[in-house]
């Protein structure tokens, strides 16, 4: 995390004297996740209903210029890391242009994306050329039939081709996100973990979070069950032997607890938002595709900034909005039954 030192300036472009965004509990914000669209070419069971969600009209979404204005204001107060997400970011037309615009914002030294990978075969080289540094690809199964059951659209072969293209384009380290769903894909945890034996990928096991659209699917109502990451970790350890904990260096710190199979080339990340909330470490703000700043995915409360952007986009007003959003951040997010309705694809997962 930047501390305003000369090292920061060199590493993150963070300028001493800039006022950082902080909340009531002493957390400072250096990371902004940007949802660029609510649209998606898949319908993952844990994220959206099969028929999709009512897509927002184009004018509701922030333009590229508006997104860049927000990111410039965020960079002026110490944000150095941006993740482009959605919805599916690759379905937003001209995404490589936006990527290039964000890569050129002074102070942004870490530009990443989360994608379902379906269109990555085509986009990986363009994104890398535009300045994208790293990529997370969501992939919940290695079985083509199950892929259709979980994602309901698209096909596994395209995602695997996307992963290969990301590697070839140098978008390293490639991270693979798997949401572990009891009764659907939990038995594949070992197969996913095995991918790290030979390849320097980070395999991330994500606990299901009960957000609005998929709530009805979880917990035994005909869909899937919740699997705590301790269970996933134990089944991987039973297959590969005791896992080794890894020290995570600066720039890698985050919600994932990182482990390794002895002798493996890659790493295992466990993101346990529900069973072991990592709120204390959470240094992220979120920009929704409709122009709201939020400081927590699992708690209510956002600050509307589209009117600021469309009324001249004064930097001071944007920074004041970031601060208000930061102060809405709870010390720890709400418990399972109290998580308010929210739409993951609009907020940006
Ligand atoms: N469409 C892109 C993708 O799937 O990677 C980016 C957006 S998606 C909302 C971002 C991440 O959120 C994905 O890794 C997805 O698996 C995860 N996600 C979506 N709904 C979730 C839920 N209810 N619980 C846990 N993770 C979820
Ligand atoms: Fe689309 Fe990503 Fe949600 Fe799946 S998780 S439906 S790919 S936005």
mmCIF file of C-alpha atoms and ligand atoms in Angstrom:
data_model
loop_
_atom_site.group_PDB
_atom_site.id
_atom_site.type_symbol
_atom_site.label_atom_id
_atom_site.label_comp_id
_atom_site.label_asym_id
_atom_site.label_seq_id
_atom_site.Cartn_x
_atom_site.Cartn_y
_atom_site.Cartn_z
ATOM 1 C CA UNK A 1 0.000 0.000 0.000
ATOM 2 C CA UNK A 2 1.471 3.415 -0.825
ATOM 3 C CA UNK A 3 2.862 5.347 2.132
ATOM 4 C CA UNK A 4 3.756 8.567 0.366
ATOM 5 C CA UNK A 5 7.473 7.764 0.226
ATOM 6 C CA UNK A 6 9.864 8.192 -2.681
ATOM 7 C CA UNK A 7 9.551 4.442 -3.258
ATOM 8 C CA UNK A 8 5.826 4.985 -3.732
ATOM 9 C CA UNK A 9 6.417 7.711 -6.207
ATOM 10 C CA UNK A 10 8.665 5.449 -8.259
ATOM 11 C CA UNK A 11 6.561 2.340 -7.910
ATOM 12 C CA UNK A 12 3.015 3.634 -7.959
ATOM 13 C CA UNK A 13 3.287 7.187 -9.217
ATOM 14 C CA UNK A 14 1.736 8.245 -5.923
ATOM 15 C CA UNK A 15 2.680 11.827 -5.197
ATOM 16 C CA UNK A 16 3.600 12.788 -1.635
ATOM 17 C CA UNK A 17 1.216 15.438 -0.379
ATOM 18 C CA UNK A 18 -1.810 14.018 -2.155
ATOM 19 C CA UNK A 19 -4.622 13.370 0.236
ATOM 20 C CA UNK A 20 -5.627 9.780 0.248
ATOM 21 C CA UNK A 21 -9.171 8.499 0.623
ATOM 22 C CA UNK A 22 -9.718 6.952 4.032
ATOM 23 C CA UNK A 23 -12.704 5.643 5.939
ATOM 24 C CA UNK A 24 -13.856 5.781 9.524
ATOM 25 C CA UNK A 25 -11.870 2.641 10.426
ATOM 26 C CA UNK A 26 -8.508 3.793 9.092
ATOM 27 C CA UNK A 27 -8.613 1.870 5.805
ATOM 28 C CA UNK A 28 -7.183 3.766 2.849
ATOM 29 C CA UNK A 29 -8.285 3.210 -0.710
ATOM 30 C CA UNK A 30 -5.770 2.549 -3.461
ATOM 31 C CA UNK A 31 -7.773 0.262 -5.707
ATOM 32 C CA UNK A 32 -10.780 1.047 -7.918
ATOM 33 C CA UNK A 33 -12.809 -1.625 -9.694
ATOM 34 C CA UNK A 34 -14.602 -0.273 -12.713
ATOM 35 C CA UNK A 35 -17.701 -1.957 -14.140
ATOM 36 C CA UNK A 36 -17.879 -0.923 -17.784
ATOM 37 C CA UNK A 37 -21.158 -2.623 -18.693
ATOM 38 C CA UNK A 38 -24.014 -4.621 -17.191
ATOM 39 C CA UNK A 39 -24.289 -6.719 -20.398
ATOM 40 C CA UNK A 40 -22.985 -10.241 -20.569
ATOM 41 C CA UNK A 41 -22.716 -13.060 -23.096
ATOM 42 C CA UNK A 42 -23.080 -15.718 -20.345
ATOM 43 C CA UNK A 43 -25.722 -16.319 -17.678
ATOM 44 C CA UNK A 44 -23.819 -17.935 -14.810
ATOM 45 C CA UNK A 45 -26.238 -19.540 -12.347
ATOM 46 C CA UNK A 46 -24.744 -17.689 -9.383
ATOM 47 C CA UNK A 47 -24.844 -14.281 -11.062
ATOM 48 C CA UNK A 48 -27.853 -13.869 -13.363
ATOM 49 C CA UNK A 49 -31.182 -15.488 -14.117
ATOM 50 C CA UNK A 50 -31.337 -17.496 -17.337
ATOM 51 C CA UNK A 51 -33.264 -14.790 -19.174
ATOM 52 C CA UNK A 52 -30.664 -12.180 -18.180
ATOM 53 C CA UNK A 53 -31.423 -8.965 -16.358
ATOM 54 C CA UNK A 54 -33.082 -5.969 -18.002
ATOM 55 C CA UNK A 55 -30.124 -4.384 -19.813
ATOM 56 C CA UNK A 56 -29.616 -0.716 -19.240
ATOM 57 C CA UNK A 57 -29.993 1.686 -22.149
ATOM 58 C CA UNK A 58 -26.675 2.915 -23.563
ATOM 59 C CA UNK A 59 -27.099 6.470 -22.240
ATOM 60 C CA UNK A 60 -27.335 5.155 -18.675
ATOM 61 C CA UNK A 61 -23.792 3.806 -18.926
ATOM 62 C CA UNK A 62 -20.803 6.040 -18.344
ATOM 63 C CA UNK A 63 -18.921 6.973 -21.496
ATOM 64 C CA UNK A 64 -15.209 6.193 -21.852
ATOM 65 C CA UNK A 65 -14.390 9.859 -21.250
ATOM 66 C CA UNK A 66 -16.490 9.894 -18.069
ATOM 67 C CA UNK A 67 -14.792 6.740 -16.775
ATOM 68 C CA UNK A 68 -11.373 8.282 -17.452
ATOM 69 C CA UNK A 69 -12.376 11.473 -15.608
ATOM 70 C CA UNK A 70 -13.297 9.384 -12.562
ATOM 71 C CA UNK A 71 -10.058 7.413 -12.727
ATOM 72 C CA UNK A 72 -7.988 10.609 -13.046
ATOM 73 C CA UNK A 73 -9.670 11.992 -9.924
ATOM 74 C CA UNK A 74 -9.086 8.714 -8.077
ATOM 75 C CA UNK A 75 -5.417 8.681 -9.122
ATOM 76 C CA UNK A 76 -5.069 12.197 -7.755
ATOM 77 C CA UNK A 77 -5.772 10.830 -4.293
ATOM 78 C CA UNK A 78 -3.622 7.747 -4.297
ATOM 79 C CA UNK A 79 -5.520 5.099 -6.286
ATOM 80 C CA UNK A 80 -2.943 3.297 -8.417
ATOM 81 C CA UNK A 81 -4.657 0.033 -9.208
ATOM 82 C CA UNK A 82 -7.624 -0.328 -11.594
ATOM 83 C CA UNK A 83 -9.517 -3.472 -12.495
ATOM 84 C CA UNK A 84 -11.876 -3.365 -15.472
ATOM 85 C CA UNK A 85 -14.859 -5.634 -14.922
ATOM 86 C CA UNK A 86 -18.618 -5.838 -15.496
ATOM 87 C CA UNK A 87 -20.892 -7.534 -16.676
ATOM 88 C CA UNK A 88 -18.575 -8.866 -19.300
ATOM 89 C CA UNK A 89 -16.053 -6.136 -20.147
ATOM 90 C CA UNK A 90 -15.203 -7.621 -23.546
ATOM 91 C CA UNK A 91 -18.754 -7.097 -24.826
ATOM 92 C CA UNK A 92 -18.367 -3.339 -24.380
ATOM 93 C CA UNK A 93 -17.543 -2.072 -27.841
ATOM 94 C CA UNK A 94 -14.099 -0.482 -28.081
ATOM 95 C CA UNK A 95 -12.921 -1.924 -24.771
ATOM 96 C CA UNK A 96 -9.332 -1.915 -26.026
ATOM 97 C CA UNK A 97 -9.628 1.839 -26.612
ATOM 98 C CA UNK A 98 -10.832 2.402 -23.042
ATOM 99 C CA UNK A 99 -8.025 0.140 -21.799
ATOM 100 C CA UNK A 100 -5.479 2.309 -23.596
ATOM 101 C CA UNK A 101 -7.059 5.495 -22.191
ATOM 102 C CA UNK A 102 -6.864 4.106 -18.639
ATOM 103 C CA UNK A 103 -3.301 2.860 -19.123
ATOM 104 C CA UNK A 104 -2.263 6.440 -19.928
ATOM 105 C CA UNK A 105 -3.712 7.991 -16.754
ATOM 106 C CA UNK A 106 -0.714 9.242 -14.731
ATOM 107 C CA UNK A 107 -0.409 7.346 -11.454
ATOM 108 C CA UNK A 108 -2.190 4.200 -12.636
ATOM 109 C CA UNK A 109 0.553 1.610 -12.495
ATOM 110 C CA UNK A 110 -1.487 -1.550 -12.198
ATOM 111 C CA UNK A 111 -4.206 -2.126 -14.784
ATOM 112 C CA UNK A 112 -6.017 -5.474 -14.715
ATOM 113 C CA UNK A 113 -9.234 -7.016 -16.015
ATOM 114 C CA UNK A 114 -11.649 -9.756 -14.977
ATOM 115 C CA UNK A 115 -13.370 -11.529 -17.867
ATOM 116 C CA UNK A 116 -15.244 -14.732 -18.570
ATOM 117 C CA UNK A 117 -12.655 -15.337 -21.298
ATOM 118 C CA UNK A 118 -15.114 -16.264 -24.057
ATOM 119 C CA UNK A 119 -13.854 -13.472 -26.358
ATOM 120 C CA UNK A 120 -10.309 -13.357 -25.026
ATOM 121 C CA UNK A 121 -8.810 -15.301 -27.936
ATOM 122 C CA UNK A 122 -9.552 -12.280 -30.121
ATOM 123 C CA UNK A 123 -8.969 -9.550 -27.519
ATOM 124 C CA UNK A 124 -5.889 -10.650 -25.539
ATOM 125 C CA UNK A 125 -3.304 -9.258 -28.010
ATOM 126 C CA UNK A 126 -5.253 -5.993 -28.438
ATOM 127 C CA UNK A 127 -5.583 -5.516 -24.684
ATOM 128 C CA UNK A 128 -1.919 -6.254 -24.052
ATOM 129 C CA UNK A 129 -0.936 -3.793 -26.788
ATOM 130 C CA UNK A 130 -3.219 -1.186 -25.209
ATOM 131 C CA UNK A 131 -1.412 -1.477 -21.871
ATOM 132 C CA UNK A 132 -3.354 -4.066 -19.867
ATOM 133 C CA UNK A 133 -0.969 -5.729 -17.424
ATOM 134 C CA UNK A 134 -2.821 -8.678 -15.903
ATOM 135 C CA UNK A 135 -5.971 -10.694 -16.336
ATOM 136 C CA UNK A 136 -8.289 -12.876 -14.265
ATOM 137 C CA UNK A 137 -10.342 -15.383 -16.217
ATOM 138 C CA UNK A 138 -13.447 -16.845 -14.604
ATOM 139 C CA UNK A 139 -13.782 -20.550 -15.241
ATOM 140 C CA UNK A 140 -15.901 -22.792 -13.049
ATOM 141 C CA UNK A 141 -15.526 -26.168 -14.713
ATOM 142 C CA UNK A 142 -13.252 -28.125 -17.043
ATOM 143 C CA UNK A 143 -16.159 -30.241 -18.285
ATOM 144 C CA UNK A 144 -17.918 -28.963 -21.452
ATOM 145 C CA UNK A 145 -21.339 -30.290 -20.346
ATOM 146 C CA UNK A 146 -21.080 -28.711 -16.917
ATOM 147 C CA UNK A 147 -19.947 -25.496 -18.528
ATOM 148 C CA UNK A 148 -23.312 -25.349 -20.267
ATOM 149 C CA UNK A 149 -25.097 -26.106 -16.983
ATOM 150 C CA UNK A 150 -23.280 -23.370 -15.046
ATOM 151 C CA UNK A 151 -22.716 -20.635 -17.655
ATOM 152 C CA UNK A 152 -25.839 -21.510 -19.705
ATOM 153 C CA UNK A 153 -24.249 -19.915 -22.801
ATOM 154 C CA UNK A 154 -20.922 -20.035 -24.601
ATOM 155 C CA UNK A 155 -18.519 -22.940 -24.615
ATOM 156 C CA UNK A 156 -15.516 -24.147 -22.694
ATOM 157 C CA UNK A 157 -13.250 -24.386 -25.758
ATOM 158 C CA UNK A 158 -13.412 -20.615 -26.310
ATOM 159 C CA UNK A 159 -12.424 -19.895 -22.696
ATOM 160 C CA UNK A 160 -9.492 -22.311 -22.891
ATOM 161 C CA UNK A 161 -8.393 -20.648 -26.143
ATOM 162 C CA UNK A 162 -8.744 -17.293 -24.362
ATOM 163 C CA UNK A 163 -6.490 -18.473 -21.534
ATOM 164 C CA UNK A 164 -3.839 -19.583 -24.006
ATOM 165 C CA UNK A 165 -4.084 -16.267 -25.859
ATOM 166 C CA UNK A 166 -3.697 -14.329 -22.577
ATOM 167 C CA UNK A 167 -0.550 -16.240 -21.751
ATOM 168 C CA UNK A 168 0.833 -15.787 -25.250
ATOM 169 C CA UNK A 169 0.127 -12.043 -25.038
ATOM 170 C CA UNK A 170 2.104 -11.807 -21.786
ATOM 171 C CA UNK A 171 -0.847 -10.897 -19.557
ATOM 172 C CA UNK A 172 0.885 -12.449 -16.582
ATOM 173 C CA UNK A 173 0.281 -13.714 -14.019
ATOM 174 C CA UNK A 174 -2.934 -15.223 -15.377
ATOM 175 C CA UNK A 175 -5.357 -15.933 -12.551
ATOM 176 C CA UNK A 176 -8.279 -18.308 -12.893
ATOM 177 C CA UNK A 177 -11.372 -17.613 -10.756
ATOM 178 C CA UNK A 178 -13.611 -20.533 -9.816
ATOM 179 C CA UNK A 179 -16.766 -20.022 -7.760
ATOM 180 C CA UNK A 180 -17.121 -23.259 -5.793
ATOM 181 C CA UNK A 181 -20.696 -24.537 -5.985
ATOM 182 C CA UNK A 182 -21.679 -27.504 -3.859
ATOM 183 C CA UNK A 183 -23.047 -30.373 -5.947
ATOM 184 C CA UNK A 184 -22.165 -28.638 -9.216
ATOM 185 C CA UNK A 185 -18.395 -28.168 -9.484
ATOM 186 C CA UNK A 186 -16.940 -28.680 -5.990
ATOM 187 C CA UNK A 187 -15.602 -32.112 -6.981
ATOM 188 C CA UNK A 188 -13.412 -30.389 -9.588
ATOM 189 C CA UNK A 189 -11.370 -28.446 -7.033
ATOM 190 C CA UNK A 190 -8.525 -30.970 -7.196
ATOM 191 C CA UNK A 191 -8.474 -30.914 -11.016
ATOM 192 C CA UNK A 192 -8.252 -27.112 -10.969
ATOM 193 C CA UNK A 193 -5.555 -27.217 -8.292
ATOM 194 C CA UNK A 194 -3.597 -29.648 -10.494
ATOM 195 C CA UNK A 195 -3.343 -26.940 -13.171
ATOM 196 C CA UNK A 196 -0.857 -25.156 -10.898
ATOM 197 C CA UNK A 197 1.522 -28.132 -10.778
ATOM 198 C CA UNK A 198 3.176 -27.367 -14.104
ATOM 199 C CA UNK A 199 1.945 -23.882 -14.988
ATOM 200 C CA UNK A 200 2.657 -20.614 -13.156
ATOM 201 C CA UNK A 201 -1.042 -19.717 -12.874
ATOM 202 C CA UNK A 202 -2.855 -18.639 -9.742
ATOM 203 C CA UNK A 203 -5.987 -20.699 -9.212
ATOM 204 C CA UNK A 204 -8.466 -18.808 -7.052
ATOM 205 C CA UNK A 205 -11.288 -20.553 -5.222
ATOM 206 C CA UNK A 206 -14.115 -18.123 -4.514
ATOM 207 C CA UNK A 207 -16.940 -18.667 -2.052
ATOM 208 C CA UNK A 208 -20.401 -18.050 -3.405
ATOM 209 C CA UNK A 209 -21.871 -14.734 -2.233
ATOM 210 C CA UNK A 210 -25.654 -14.511 -1.935
ATOM 211 C CA UNK A 211 -26.361 -11.502 -4.125
ATOM 212 C CA UNK A 212 -29.823 -10.837 -5.477
ATOM 213 C CA UNK A 213 -30.093 -12.602 -8.799
ATOM 214 C CA UNK A 214 -28.866 -16.022 -7.760
ATOM 215 C CA UNK A 215 -30.051 -16.153 -4.165
ATOM 216 C CA UNK A 216 -32.811 -18.582 -5.062
ATOM 217 C CA UNK A 217 -30.351 -21.041 -6.632
ATOM 218 C CA UNK A 218 -28.278 -21.556 -3.549
ATOM 219 C CA UNK A 219 -28.608 -23.583 -0.419
ATOM 220 C CA UNK A 220 -30.445 -26.618 -1.580
ATOM 221 C CA UNK A 221 -33.353 -25.107 -3.505
ATOM 222 C CA UNK A 222 -32.562 -27.286 -6.492
ATOM 223 C CA UNK A 223 -29.382 -25.431 -7.404
ATOM 224 C CA UNK A 224 -26.161 -25.650 -5.457
ATOM 225 C CA UNK A 225 -24.939 -25.542 -1.910
ATOM 226 C CA UNK A 226 -22.541 -23.164 -0.205
ATOM 227 C CA UNK A 227 -19.029 -24.593 0.194
ATOM 228 C CA UNK A 228 -16.738 -22.901 2.718
ATOM 229 C CA UNK A 229 -13.175 -22.584 1.488
ATOM 230 C CA UNK A 230 -11.852 -24.631 4.420
ATOM 231 C CA UNK A 231 -13.640 -27.615 2.834
ATOM 232 C CA UNK A 232 -12.129 -26.888 -0.586
ATOM 233 C CA UNK A 233 -8.678 -26.429 0.886
ATOM 234 C CA UNK A 234 -8.990 -29.683 2.847
ATOM 235 C CA UNK A 235 -9.961 -31.697 -0.226
ATOM 236 C CA UNK A 236 -7.007 -30.286 -2.185
ATOM 237 C CA UNK A 237 -4.646 -31.052 0.702
ATOM 238 C CA UNK A 238 -6.052 -34.590 0.953
ATOM 239 C CA UNK A 239 -5.095 -35.127 -2.690
ATOM 240 C CA UNK A 240 -1.764 -33.257 -2.924
ATOM 241 C CA UNK A 241 -0.445 -33.196 0.653
ATOM 242 C CA UNK A 242 -0.212 -30.337 3.144
ATOM 243 C CA UNK A 243 -0.295 -26.963 1.385
ATOM 244 C CA UNK A 244 2.453 -24.395 1.952
ATOM 245 C CA UNK A 245 1.378 -20.869 2.940
ATOM 246 C CA UNK A 246 2.938 -18.109 0.856
ATOM 247 C CA UNK A 247 4.034 -14.660 1.923
ATOM 248 C CA UNK A 248 2.307 -12.261 -0.398
ATOM 249 C CA UNK A 249 4.431 -9.310 -1.453
ATOM 250 C CA UNK A 250 3.464 -5.701 -2.010
ATOM 251 C CA UNK A 251 1.141 -5.265 -4.923
ATOM 252 C CA UNK A 252 -0.124 -8.814 -4.449
ATOM 253 C CA UNK A 253 -1.875 -8.164 -1.150
ATOM 254 C CA UNK A 254 -5.566 -8.696 -1.386
ATOM 255 C CA UNK A 255 -8.469 -10.746 -0.207
ATOM 256 C CA UNK A 256 -6.923 -14.038 -1.295
ATOM 257 C CA UNK A 257 -5.148 -16.213 1.200
ATOM 258 C CA UNK A 258 -2.387 -17.724 -0.935
ATOM 259 C CA UNK A 259 -1.023 -21.278 -0.691
ATOM 260 C CA UNK A 260 0.965 -23.607 -2.856
ATOM 261 C CA UNK A 261 1.146 -27.335 -3.483
ATOM 262 C CA UNK A 262 4.690 -28.437 -2.595
ATOM 263 C CA UNK A 263 6.889 -28.117 -5.708
ATOM 264 C CA UNK A 264 4.131 -26.594 -7.864
ATOM 265 C CA UNK A 265 4.845 -23.856 -10.402
ATOM 266 C CA UNK A 266 1.668 -21.930 -9.610
ATOM 267 C CA UNK A 267 -0.295 -20.864 -6.554
ATOM 268 C CA UNK A 268 -3.676 -21.390 -4.949
ATOM 269 C CA UNK A 269 -5.731 -18.424 -3.746
ATOM 270 C CA UNK A 270 -8.729 -18.785 -1.439
ATOM 271 C CA UNK A 271 -11.207 -15.915 -1.317
ATOM 272 C CA UNK A 272 -13.497 -16.507 1.617
ATOM 273 C CA UNK A 273 -15.798 -13.499 1.685
ATOM 274 C CA UNK A 274 -18.543 -15.348 3.548
ATOM 275 C CA UNK A 275 -16.762 -17.733 5.930
ATOM 276 C CA UNK A 276 -13.842 -15.434 6.794
ATOM 277 C CA UNK A 277 -14.576 -11.838 5.734
ATOM 278 C CA UNK A 278 -11.422 -9.920 4.801
ATOM 279 C CA UNK A 279 -13.020 -6.497 5.263
ATOM 280 C CA UNK A 280 -10.151 -5.285 7.458
ATOM 281 C CA UNK A 281 -7.811 -5.571 4.461
ATOM 282 C CA UNK A 282 -10.242 -4.249 1.887
ATOM 283 C CA UNK A 283 -8.743 -1.248 0.093
ATOM 284 C CA UNK A 284 -11.156 -1.087 -2.830
ATOM 285 C CA UNK A 285 -13.765 1.267 -4.139
ATOM 286 C CA UNK A 286 -16.090 0.364 -6.973
ATOM 287 C CA UNK A 287 -17.412 2.435 -9.838
ATOM 288 C CA UNK A 288 -20.655 0.974 -11.163
ATOM 289 C CA UNK A 289 -21.424 1.092 -14.862
ATOM 290 C CA UNK A 290 -24.182 3.631 -14.146
ATOM 291 C CA UNK A 291 -21.918 6.038 -12.296
ATOM 292 C CA UNK A 292 -22.221 5.227 -8.628
ATOM 293 C CA UNK A 293 -19.254 4.866 -6.265
ATOM 294 C CA UNK A 294 -19.550 2.065 -3.734
ATOM 295 C CA UNK A 295 -17.172 0.904 -1.072
ATOM 296 C CA UNK A 296 -18.669 -2.518 -0.356
ATOM 297 C CA UNK A 297 -20.090 -5.183 -2.643
ATOM 298 C CA UNK A 298 -22.071 -6.847 0.124
ATOM 299 C CA UNK A 299 -23.514 -3.849 1.861
ATOM 300 C CA UNK A 300 -25.853 -1.130 0.766
ATOM 301 C CA UNK A 301 -24.926 2.377 -0.021
ATOM 302 C CA UNK A 302 -23.397 4.148 -2.934
ATOM 303 C CA UNK A 303 -22.829 7.732 -3.988
ATOM 304 C CA UNK A 304 -24.208 8.865 -7.323
ATOM 305 C CA UNK A 305 -21.609 10.715 -9.442
ATOM 306 C CA UNK A 306 -23.107 10.660 -12.922
ATOM 307 C CA UNK A 307 -24.729 14.037 -12.270
ATOM 308 C CA UNK A 308 -21.318 15.445 -11.257
ATOM 309 C CA UNK A 309 -19.787 14.041 -14.456
ATOM 310 C CA UNK A 310 -22.574 15.335 -16.673
ATOM 311 C CA UNK A 311 -22.553 18.702 -14.941
ATOM 312 C CA UNK A 312 -18.899 19.493 -15.705
ATOM 313 C CA UNK A 313 -17.050 16.748 -13.809
ATOM 314 C CA UNK A 314 -15.188 18.939 -11.294
ATOM 315 C CA UNK A 315 -12.386 16.900 -9.728
ATOM 316 C CA UNK A 316 -12.982 18.245 -6.209
ATOM 317 C CA UNK A 317 -16.622 17.183 -6.357
ATOM 318 C CA UNK A 318 -15.623 13.702 -7.497
ATOM 319 C CA UNK A 319 -13.060 13.377 -4.722
ATOM 320 C CA UNK A 320 -15.645 14.529 -2.177
ATOM 321 C CA UNK A 321 -17.969 11.813 -3.515
ATOM 322 C CA UNK A 322 -15.218 9.184 -3.103
ATOM 323 C CA UNK A 323 -14.823 10.260 0.499
ATOM 324 C CA UNK A 324 -18.557 10.015 1.149
ATOM 325 C CA UNK A 325 -18.599 6.530 -0.397
ATOM 326 C CA UNK A 326 -15.599 5.486 1.711
ATOM 327 C CA UNK A 327 -17.423 6.547 4.847
ATOM 328 C CA UNK A 328 -20.362 4.301 3.948
ATOM 329 C CA UNK A 329 -18.076 1.277 4.179
ATOM 330 C CA UNK A 330 -19.057 -0.914 7.111
ATOM 331 C CA UNK A 331 -16.403 -2.304 9.438
ATOM 332 C CA UNK A 332 -17.484 -5.799 8.337
ATOM 333 C CA UNK A 333 -20.077 -6.643 5.703
ATOM 334 C CA UNK A 334 -23.522 -7.916 6.612
ATOM 335 C CA UNK A 335 -24.278 -11.541 7.376
ATOM 336 C CA UNK A 336 -25.755 -13.944 4.797
ATOM 337 C CA UNK A 337 -29.454 -13.211 5.423
ATOM 338 C CA UNK A 338 -29.011 -9.461 5.672
ATOM 339 C CA UNK A 339 -27.091 -8.845 2.457
ATOM 340 C CA UNK A 340 -29.197 -6.324 0.557
ATOM 341 C CA UNK A 341 -30.406 -6.888 -2.984
ATOM 342 C CA UNK A 342 -27.689 -5.963 -5.445
ATOM 343 C CA UNK A 343 -26.895 -6.746 -9.011
ATOM 344 C CA UNK A 344 -23.351 -8.095 -9.409
ATOM 345 C CA UNK A 345 -23.053 -7.331 -13.108
ATOM 346 C CA UNK A 346 -23.920 -3.651 -12.655
ATOM 347 C CA UNK A 347 -21.766 -3.121 -9.578
ATOM 348 C CA UNK A 348 -18.908 -5.140 -11.009
ATOM 349 C CA UNK A 349 -17.780 -8.348 -9.373
HETATM 350 N N1 LIG B 1 -18.011 -11.295 -16.530
HETATM 351 C C1 LIG B 1 -16.738 -11.272 -15.935
HETATM 352 C C2 LIG B 1 -16.398 -12.579 -15.301
HETATM 353 O O1 LIG B 1 -17.284 -13.423 -15.131
HETATM 354 O O2 LIG B 1 -15.228 -12.771 -14.975
HETATM 355 C C3 LIG B 1 -16.551 -10.137 -14.930
HETATM 356 C C4 LIG B 1 -17.688 -9.842 -14.006
HETATM 357 S S1 LIG B 1 -18.066 -11.132 -12.843
HETATM 358 C C5 LIG B 1 -19.422 -10.406 -11.988
HETATM 359 C C6 LIG B 1 -16.664 -11.010 -11.770
HETATM 360 C C7 LIG B 1 -16.425 -12.188 -10.865
HETATM 361 O O3 LIG B 1 -17.487 -12.283 -9.950
HETATM 362 C C8 LIG B 1 -16.336 -13.532 -11.582
HETATM 363 O O4 LIG B 1 -15.146 -14.191 -11.211
HETATM 364 C C9 LIG B 1 -17.537 -14.280 -11.088
HETATM 365 O O5 LIG B 1 -17.283 -15.653 -11.014
HETATM 366 C C10 LIG B 1 -17.756 -13.650 -9.727
HETATM 367 N N2 LIG B 1 -19.118 -13.769 -9.215
HETATM 368 C C11 LIG B 1 -20.270 -13.421 -9.821
HETATM 369 N N3 LIG B 1 -21.334 -13.671 -9.034
HETATM 370 C C12 LIG B 1 -20.829 -14.195 -7.871
HETATM 371 C C13 LIG B 1 -21.417 -14.638 -6.659
HETATM 372 N N4 LIG B 1 -22.737 -14.597 -6.457
HETATM 373 N N5 LIG B 1 -20.596 -15.093 -5.690
HETATM 374 C C14 LIG B 1 -19.244 -15.126 -5.870
HETATM 375 N N6 LIG B 1 -18.636 -14.701 -6.995
HETATM 376 C C15 LIG B 1 -19.418 -14.243 -7.986
HETATM 377 FE FE1 LIG B 2 -21.553 -12.799 -16.908
HETATM 378 FE FE2 LIG B 2 -19.452 -12.749 -15.301
HETATM 379 FE FE3 LIG B 2 -21.946 -12.762 -14.281
HETATM 380 FE FE4 LIG B 2 -21.008 -14.953 -15.491
HETATM 381 S S1 LIG B 2 -20.207 -13.987 -13.618
HETATM 382 S S2 LIG B 2 -23.035 -14.014 -15.815
HETATM 383 S S3 LIG B 2 -19.755 -14.116 -17.057
HETATM 384 S S4 LIG B 2 -21.030 -11.149 -15.461
#
